[in-house]
XYZ file of C-alpha atoms in Angstrom:
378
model
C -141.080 130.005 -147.924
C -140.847 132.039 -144.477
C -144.109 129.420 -143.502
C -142.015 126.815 -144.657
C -138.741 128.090 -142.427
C -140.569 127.932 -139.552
C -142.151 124.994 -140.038
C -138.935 123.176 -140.375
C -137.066 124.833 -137.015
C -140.320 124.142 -135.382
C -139.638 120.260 -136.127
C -136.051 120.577 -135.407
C -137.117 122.232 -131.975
C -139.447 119.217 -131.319
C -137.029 116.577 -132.390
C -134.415 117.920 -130.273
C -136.679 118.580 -126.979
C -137.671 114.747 -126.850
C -134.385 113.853 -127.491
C -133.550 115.683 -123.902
C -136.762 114.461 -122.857
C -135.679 110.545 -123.743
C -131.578 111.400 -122.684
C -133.225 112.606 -119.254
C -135.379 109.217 -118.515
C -132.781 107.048 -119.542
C -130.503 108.793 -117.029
C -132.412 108.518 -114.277
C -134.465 104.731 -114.933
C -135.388 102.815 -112.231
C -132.421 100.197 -111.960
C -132.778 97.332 -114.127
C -131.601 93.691 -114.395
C -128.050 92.955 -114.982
C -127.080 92.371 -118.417
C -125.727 88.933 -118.836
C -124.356 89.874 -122.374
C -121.183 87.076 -122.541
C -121.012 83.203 -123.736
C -119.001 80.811 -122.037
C -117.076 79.119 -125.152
C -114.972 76.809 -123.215
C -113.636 75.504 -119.957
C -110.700 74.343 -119.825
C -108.143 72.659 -117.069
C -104.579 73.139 -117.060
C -103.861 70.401 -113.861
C -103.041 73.841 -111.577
C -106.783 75.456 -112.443
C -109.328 76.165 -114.469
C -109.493 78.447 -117.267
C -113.001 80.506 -118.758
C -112.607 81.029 -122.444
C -115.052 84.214 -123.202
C -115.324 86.750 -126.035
C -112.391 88.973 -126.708
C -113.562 92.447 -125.791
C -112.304 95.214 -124.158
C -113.625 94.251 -121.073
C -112.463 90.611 -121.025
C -109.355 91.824 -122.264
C -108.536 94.652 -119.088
C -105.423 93.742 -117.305
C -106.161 92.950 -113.543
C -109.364 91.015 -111.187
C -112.631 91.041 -111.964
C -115.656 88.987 -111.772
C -118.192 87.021 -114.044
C -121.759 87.151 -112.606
C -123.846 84.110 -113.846
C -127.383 83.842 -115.247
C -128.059 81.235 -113.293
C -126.753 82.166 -110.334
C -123.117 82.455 -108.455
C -119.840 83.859 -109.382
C -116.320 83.504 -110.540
C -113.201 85.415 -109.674
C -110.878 85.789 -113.073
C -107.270 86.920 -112.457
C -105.319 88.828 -114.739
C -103.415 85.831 -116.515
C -104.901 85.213 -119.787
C -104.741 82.838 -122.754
C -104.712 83.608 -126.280
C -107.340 81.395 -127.955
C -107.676 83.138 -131.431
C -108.372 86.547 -132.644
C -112.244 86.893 -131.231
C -111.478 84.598 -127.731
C -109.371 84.698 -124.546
C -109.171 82.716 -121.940
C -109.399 84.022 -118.150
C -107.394 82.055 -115.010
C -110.549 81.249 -112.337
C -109.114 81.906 -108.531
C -111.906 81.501 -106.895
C -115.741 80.398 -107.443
C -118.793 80.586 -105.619
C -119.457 77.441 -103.583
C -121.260 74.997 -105.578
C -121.139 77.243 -109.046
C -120.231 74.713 -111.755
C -119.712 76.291 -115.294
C -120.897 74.832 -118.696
C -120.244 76.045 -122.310
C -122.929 77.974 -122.903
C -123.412 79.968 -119.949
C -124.930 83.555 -119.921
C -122.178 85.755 -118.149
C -122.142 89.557 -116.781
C -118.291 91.210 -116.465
C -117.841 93.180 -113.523
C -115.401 94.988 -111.452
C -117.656 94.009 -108.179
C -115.039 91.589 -106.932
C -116.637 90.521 -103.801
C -120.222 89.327 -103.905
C -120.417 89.397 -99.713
C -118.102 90.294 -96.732
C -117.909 86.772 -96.354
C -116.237 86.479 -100.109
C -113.947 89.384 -98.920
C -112.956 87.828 -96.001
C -114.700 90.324 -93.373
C -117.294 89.817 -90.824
C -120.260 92.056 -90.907
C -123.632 92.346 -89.239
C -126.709 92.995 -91.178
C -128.652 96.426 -89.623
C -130.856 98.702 -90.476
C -130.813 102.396 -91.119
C -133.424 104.695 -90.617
C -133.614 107.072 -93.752
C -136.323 109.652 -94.787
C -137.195 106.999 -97.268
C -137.652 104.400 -95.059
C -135.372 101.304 -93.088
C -132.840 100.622 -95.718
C -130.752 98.020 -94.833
C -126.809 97.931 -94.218
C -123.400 96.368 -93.189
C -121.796 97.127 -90.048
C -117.916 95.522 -90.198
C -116.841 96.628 -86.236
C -113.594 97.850 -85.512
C -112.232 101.094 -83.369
C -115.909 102.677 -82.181
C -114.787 106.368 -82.292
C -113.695 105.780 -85.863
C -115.931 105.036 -88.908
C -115.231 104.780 -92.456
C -119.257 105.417 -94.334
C -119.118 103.771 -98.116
C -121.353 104.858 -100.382
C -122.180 103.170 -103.714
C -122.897 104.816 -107.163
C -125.948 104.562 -109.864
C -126.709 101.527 -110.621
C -124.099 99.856 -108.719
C -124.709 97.701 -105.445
C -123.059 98.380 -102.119
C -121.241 95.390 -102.396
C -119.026 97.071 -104.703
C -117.762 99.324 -102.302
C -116.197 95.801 -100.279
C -112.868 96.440 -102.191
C -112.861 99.985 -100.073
C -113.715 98.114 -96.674
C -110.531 95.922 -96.915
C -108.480 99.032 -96.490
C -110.476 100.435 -94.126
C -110.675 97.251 -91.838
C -106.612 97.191 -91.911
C -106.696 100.469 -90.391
C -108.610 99.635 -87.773
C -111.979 101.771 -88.534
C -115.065 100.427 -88.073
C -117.193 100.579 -91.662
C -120.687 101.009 -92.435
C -121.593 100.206 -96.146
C -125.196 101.604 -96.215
C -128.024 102.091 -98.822
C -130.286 104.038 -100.562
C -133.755 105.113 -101.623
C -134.555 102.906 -105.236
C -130.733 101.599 -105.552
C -132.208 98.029 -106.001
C -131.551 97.048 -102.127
C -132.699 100.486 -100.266
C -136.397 101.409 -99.892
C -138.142 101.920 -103.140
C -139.953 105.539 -103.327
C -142.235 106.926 -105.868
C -141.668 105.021 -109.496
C -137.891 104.069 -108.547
C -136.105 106.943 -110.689
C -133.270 107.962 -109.278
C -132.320 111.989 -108.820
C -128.489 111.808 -109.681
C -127.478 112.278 -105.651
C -130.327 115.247 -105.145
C -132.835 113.051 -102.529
C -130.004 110.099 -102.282
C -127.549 112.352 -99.929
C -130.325 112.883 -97.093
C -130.623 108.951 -96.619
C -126.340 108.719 -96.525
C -126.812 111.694 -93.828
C -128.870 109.226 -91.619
C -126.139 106.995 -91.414
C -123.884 109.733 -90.546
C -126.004 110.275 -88.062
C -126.362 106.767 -87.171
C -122.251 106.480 -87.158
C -122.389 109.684 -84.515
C -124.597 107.917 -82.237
C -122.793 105.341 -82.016
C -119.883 106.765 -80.785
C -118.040 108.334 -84.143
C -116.147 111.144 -83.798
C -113.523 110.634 -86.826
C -115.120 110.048 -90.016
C -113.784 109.356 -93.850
C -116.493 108.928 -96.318
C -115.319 106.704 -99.046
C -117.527 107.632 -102.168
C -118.050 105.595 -105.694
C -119.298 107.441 -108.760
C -122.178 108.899 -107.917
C -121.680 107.926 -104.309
C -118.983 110.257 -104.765
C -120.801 112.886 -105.662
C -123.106 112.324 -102.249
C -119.846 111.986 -100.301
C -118.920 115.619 -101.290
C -122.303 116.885 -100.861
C -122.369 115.677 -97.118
C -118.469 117.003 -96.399
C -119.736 120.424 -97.048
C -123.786 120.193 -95.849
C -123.518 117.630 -93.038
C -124.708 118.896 -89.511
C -121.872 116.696 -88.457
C -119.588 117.643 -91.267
C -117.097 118.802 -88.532
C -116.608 114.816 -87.376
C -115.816 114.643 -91.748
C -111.975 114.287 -92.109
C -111.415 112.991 -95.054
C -113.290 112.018 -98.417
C -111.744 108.450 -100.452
C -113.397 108.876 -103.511
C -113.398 106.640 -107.220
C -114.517 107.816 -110.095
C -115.977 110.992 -108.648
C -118.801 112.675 -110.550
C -117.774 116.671 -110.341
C -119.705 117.901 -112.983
C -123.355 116.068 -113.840
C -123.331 118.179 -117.183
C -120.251 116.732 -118.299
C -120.533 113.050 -117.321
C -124.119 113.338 -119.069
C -122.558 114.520 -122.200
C -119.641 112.048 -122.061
C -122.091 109.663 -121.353
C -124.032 110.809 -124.613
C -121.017 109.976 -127.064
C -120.078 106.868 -125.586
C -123.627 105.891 -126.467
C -122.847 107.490 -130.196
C -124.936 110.211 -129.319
C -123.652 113.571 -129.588
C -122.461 115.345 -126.801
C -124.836 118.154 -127.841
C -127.848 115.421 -126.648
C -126.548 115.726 -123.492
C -126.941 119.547 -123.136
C -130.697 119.055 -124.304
C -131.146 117.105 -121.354
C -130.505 119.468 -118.499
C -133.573 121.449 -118.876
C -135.411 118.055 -118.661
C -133.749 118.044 -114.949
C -133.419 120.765 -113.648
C -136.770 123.188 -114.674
C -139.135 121.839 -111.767
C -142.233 121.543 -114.534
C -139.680 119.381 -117.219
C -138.952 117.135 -114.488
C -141.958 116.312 -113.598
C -142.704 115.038 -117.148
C -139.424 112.945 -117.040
C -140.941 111.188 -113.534
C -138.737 113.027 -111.041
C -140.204 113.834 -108.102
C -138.828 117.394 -107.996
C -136.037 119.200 -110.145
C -132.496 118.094 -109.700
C -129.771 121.129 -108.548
C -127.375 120.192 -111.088
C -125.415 123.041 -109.834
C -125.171 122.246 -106.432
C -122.708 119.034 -107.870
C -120.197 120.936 -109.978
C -117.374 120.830 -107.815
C -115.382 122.319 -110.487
C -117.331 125.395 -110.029
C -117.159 124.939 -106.370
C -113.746 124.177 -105.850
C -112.964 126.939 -103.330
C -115.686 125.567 -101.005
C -114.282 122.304 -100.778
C -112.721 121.862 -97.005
C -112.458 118.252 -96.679
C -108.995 116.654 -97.481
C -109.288 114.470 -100.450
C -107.914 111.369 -102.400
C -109.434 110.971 -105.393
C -108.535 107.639 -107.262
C -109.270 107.526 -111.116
C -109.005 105.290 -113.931
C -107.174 107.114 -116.896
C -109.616 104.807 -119.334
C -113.011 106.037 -117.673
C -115.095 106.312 -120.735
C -118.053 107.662 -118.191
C -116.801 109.787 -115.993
C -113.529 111.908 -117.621
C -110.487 112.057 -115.450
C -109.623 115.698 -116.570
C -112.359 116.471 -114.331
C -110.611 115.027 -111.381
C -107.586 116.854 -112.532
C -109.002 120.318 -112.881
C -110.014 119.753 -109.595
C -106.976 118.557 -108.263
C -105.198 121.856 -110.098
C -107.839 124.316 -108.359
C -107.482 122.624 -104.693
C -103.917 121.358 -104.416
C -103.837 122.017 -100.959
C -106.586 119.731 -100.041
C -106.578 117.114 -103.120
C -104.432 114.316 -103.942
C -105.109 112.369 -106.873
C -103.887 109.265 -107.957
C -104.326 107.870 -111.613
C -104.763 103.999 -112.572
C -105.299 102.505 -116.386
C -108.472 101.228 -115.507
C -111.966 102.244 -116.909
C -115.031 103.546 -114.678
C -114.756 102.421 -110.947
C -112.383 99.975 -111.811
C -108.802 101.377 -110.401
C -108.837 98.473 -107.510
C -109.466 95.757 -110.294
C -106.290 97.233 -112.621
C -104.217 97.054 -109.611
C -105.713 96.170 -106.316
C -102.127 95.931 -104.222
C -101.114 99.820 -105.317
C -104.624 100.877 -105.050
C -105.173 99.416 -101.523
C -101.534 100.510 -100.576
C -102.144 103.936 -101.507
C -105.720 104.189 -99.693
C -104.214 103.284 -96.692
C -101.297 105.427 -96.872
C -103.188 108.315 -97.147
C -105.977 107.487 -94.783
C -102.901 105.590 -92.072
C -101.546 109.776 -92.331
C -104.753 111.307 -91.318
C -106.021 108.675 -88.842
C -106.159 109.358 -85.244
C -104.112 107.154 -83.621
């Protein structure tokens, strides 16, 4: 019977190590393809515009902008008006379309709070440079404005850095000039190794280089707008930077402050159990586990708890969260907020992850610049 005891919590030990082991890859997979995971059931034209009648889902459902990616290529900018068409469809008001997109029942459709496909969507002029990074040129946007003042946006996993155009428009009103750069195996930056990604660990050197880049160009004011995880690189540089002293302020959405806790969060919204997510940290952070997940080196999960490390945060920040964030829990943005008052303002939206500009781009904008206008050198 003992034989047998062990036996069995030697299988349950197994079972639950490759469970880390598979939570741990999946976490950190090179990026994929988009998911194009909604029919187009109707079109329809009201004589003022055009209407997309889709699934009813949460998403489709959300109050505010967003966009619909196409399968076969171009976009379409929904607004929040809606239609009732029935108790599984609704019906979305098209503003705007990319040139030459013409939609057919049918179509295979990706939701998505990137509202801007280019500057040029956005209505900003940017040149196309390149950065310099430890992992090679990765390429970026420059938007010019004042040249001792830079706004740096950084993207999040599995995101694209056009995503971080709805943080340029404020930006650009105040008069900074913006660099929206990338990074190693993001999809657009330099691919290194087998494309994993390491959760912000090897990602924050390539955002220093365009620090650095900003610096030699003549920056000597700098706000680091951060998305997700680019949020998590954005604090990481504030408080590491050889020019964090140039850092003023941090604008951050969705910020990851605690990897262990967005993992596990990230674990029941996928109807695992939290638990799963706990079984993956040894996969990332014990330098010989990681190497059988396909990191290149163990990940400091430590280093980006900035609940633990609230008293080292010296960067004023506005953090901007979406009360419905089913990745990345706002109560971690509010324990934050309660530890640093002094330095941290945050500012709740009912929208889900990264999507506080889509729920209400005029407040979310207004309040971005508000905050930012108040620090700004004049």
């Amino acid at each position: 019977m003992i034989g047998r005891l062990a036996l069995g919590a030697g299988m349950v030990a197994v079972a639950a190590s490759g469970l880390g082991w598979v939570v741990a890859r999946r976490l950190t997979a090179p990026v994929g393809a988009r998911r194009f995971d909604l029919t187009v059931h109707g079109i329809e034209d009201d004589g003022d515009g055009c209407w997309i009648v889709l699934d009813r889902t949460d998403q489709t459902t959300s109050a505010g902008r967003y966009n619909l990616w196409f399968a076969s290529g171009g976009w379409a900018q929904v607004s929040a008006e809606t239609l009732d068409r029935g108790t599984t469809r609704i019906a979305r008001r098209v503003e705007k379309r990319a040139p030459g997109l013409t939609t057919r029942v049918g179509d295979r459709t990706s939701w998505s709070g990137i509202y801007y496909a280019t500057p040029h969507d956005a209505g900003l002029h940017a040149r196309d440079i390149t950065i310099d990074t430890p992992a090679g040129p990765a390429p970026a946007w420059r938007f010019d404005g004042d040249g001792s003042k830079w706004a740096i946006h950084i993207h999040g996993l599995g995101s694209i850095r056009a995503g971080t155009l709805r943080g340029v428009l404020a930006a650009t009103e105040l008069g900074y000039t913006s660099l929206v750069t990338t990074y190693r195996n993001d999809g657009e930056g330099p691919r290194v190794g087998n494309g994993r990604c390491t959760l912000g660990a090897t990602e924050t050197p390539d955002a220093e280089a365009a620090i650095e880049y900003a610096v030699r160009h003549g920056a000597r004011h700098i706000v680091l707008f951060g998305w997700s995880m680019g949020a998590a690189i954005a604090l990481q540089l504030a408080n590491s930077s050889p020019h964090r002293d140039a850092i003023a302020g941090l604008v951050v959405d969705s910020p990851v402050l605690n990897w262990t806790e967005v993992i596990k969060t990230n674990c029941t919204r996928s109807g695992l159990p939290a638990a799963a997510g706990r079984l993956a940290i040894p996969w990332l952070t014990l330098r010989p586990l990681a190497r059988l997940v396909g990191l290149p080196e163990r990940i400091p999960l430590g280093a980006f708890d900035w609940i633990a490390r609230a008293a080292e945060l010296t960067t004023p920040t506005l953090i901007l969260h979406g009360a419905q964030d089913d990745s990345v829990p706002i109560r971690l943005s509010q324990a934050l907020q309660d530890r640093r008052p002094d330095l941290v303002v945050l500012e709740t939206f009912d929208g889900g992850h990264t999507l506080s500009w889509n729920s209400n781009p005029n407040r979310w904008h207004h309040t971005v610049t508000t905050w930012l206008g108040a620090r700004s050198p004049s």
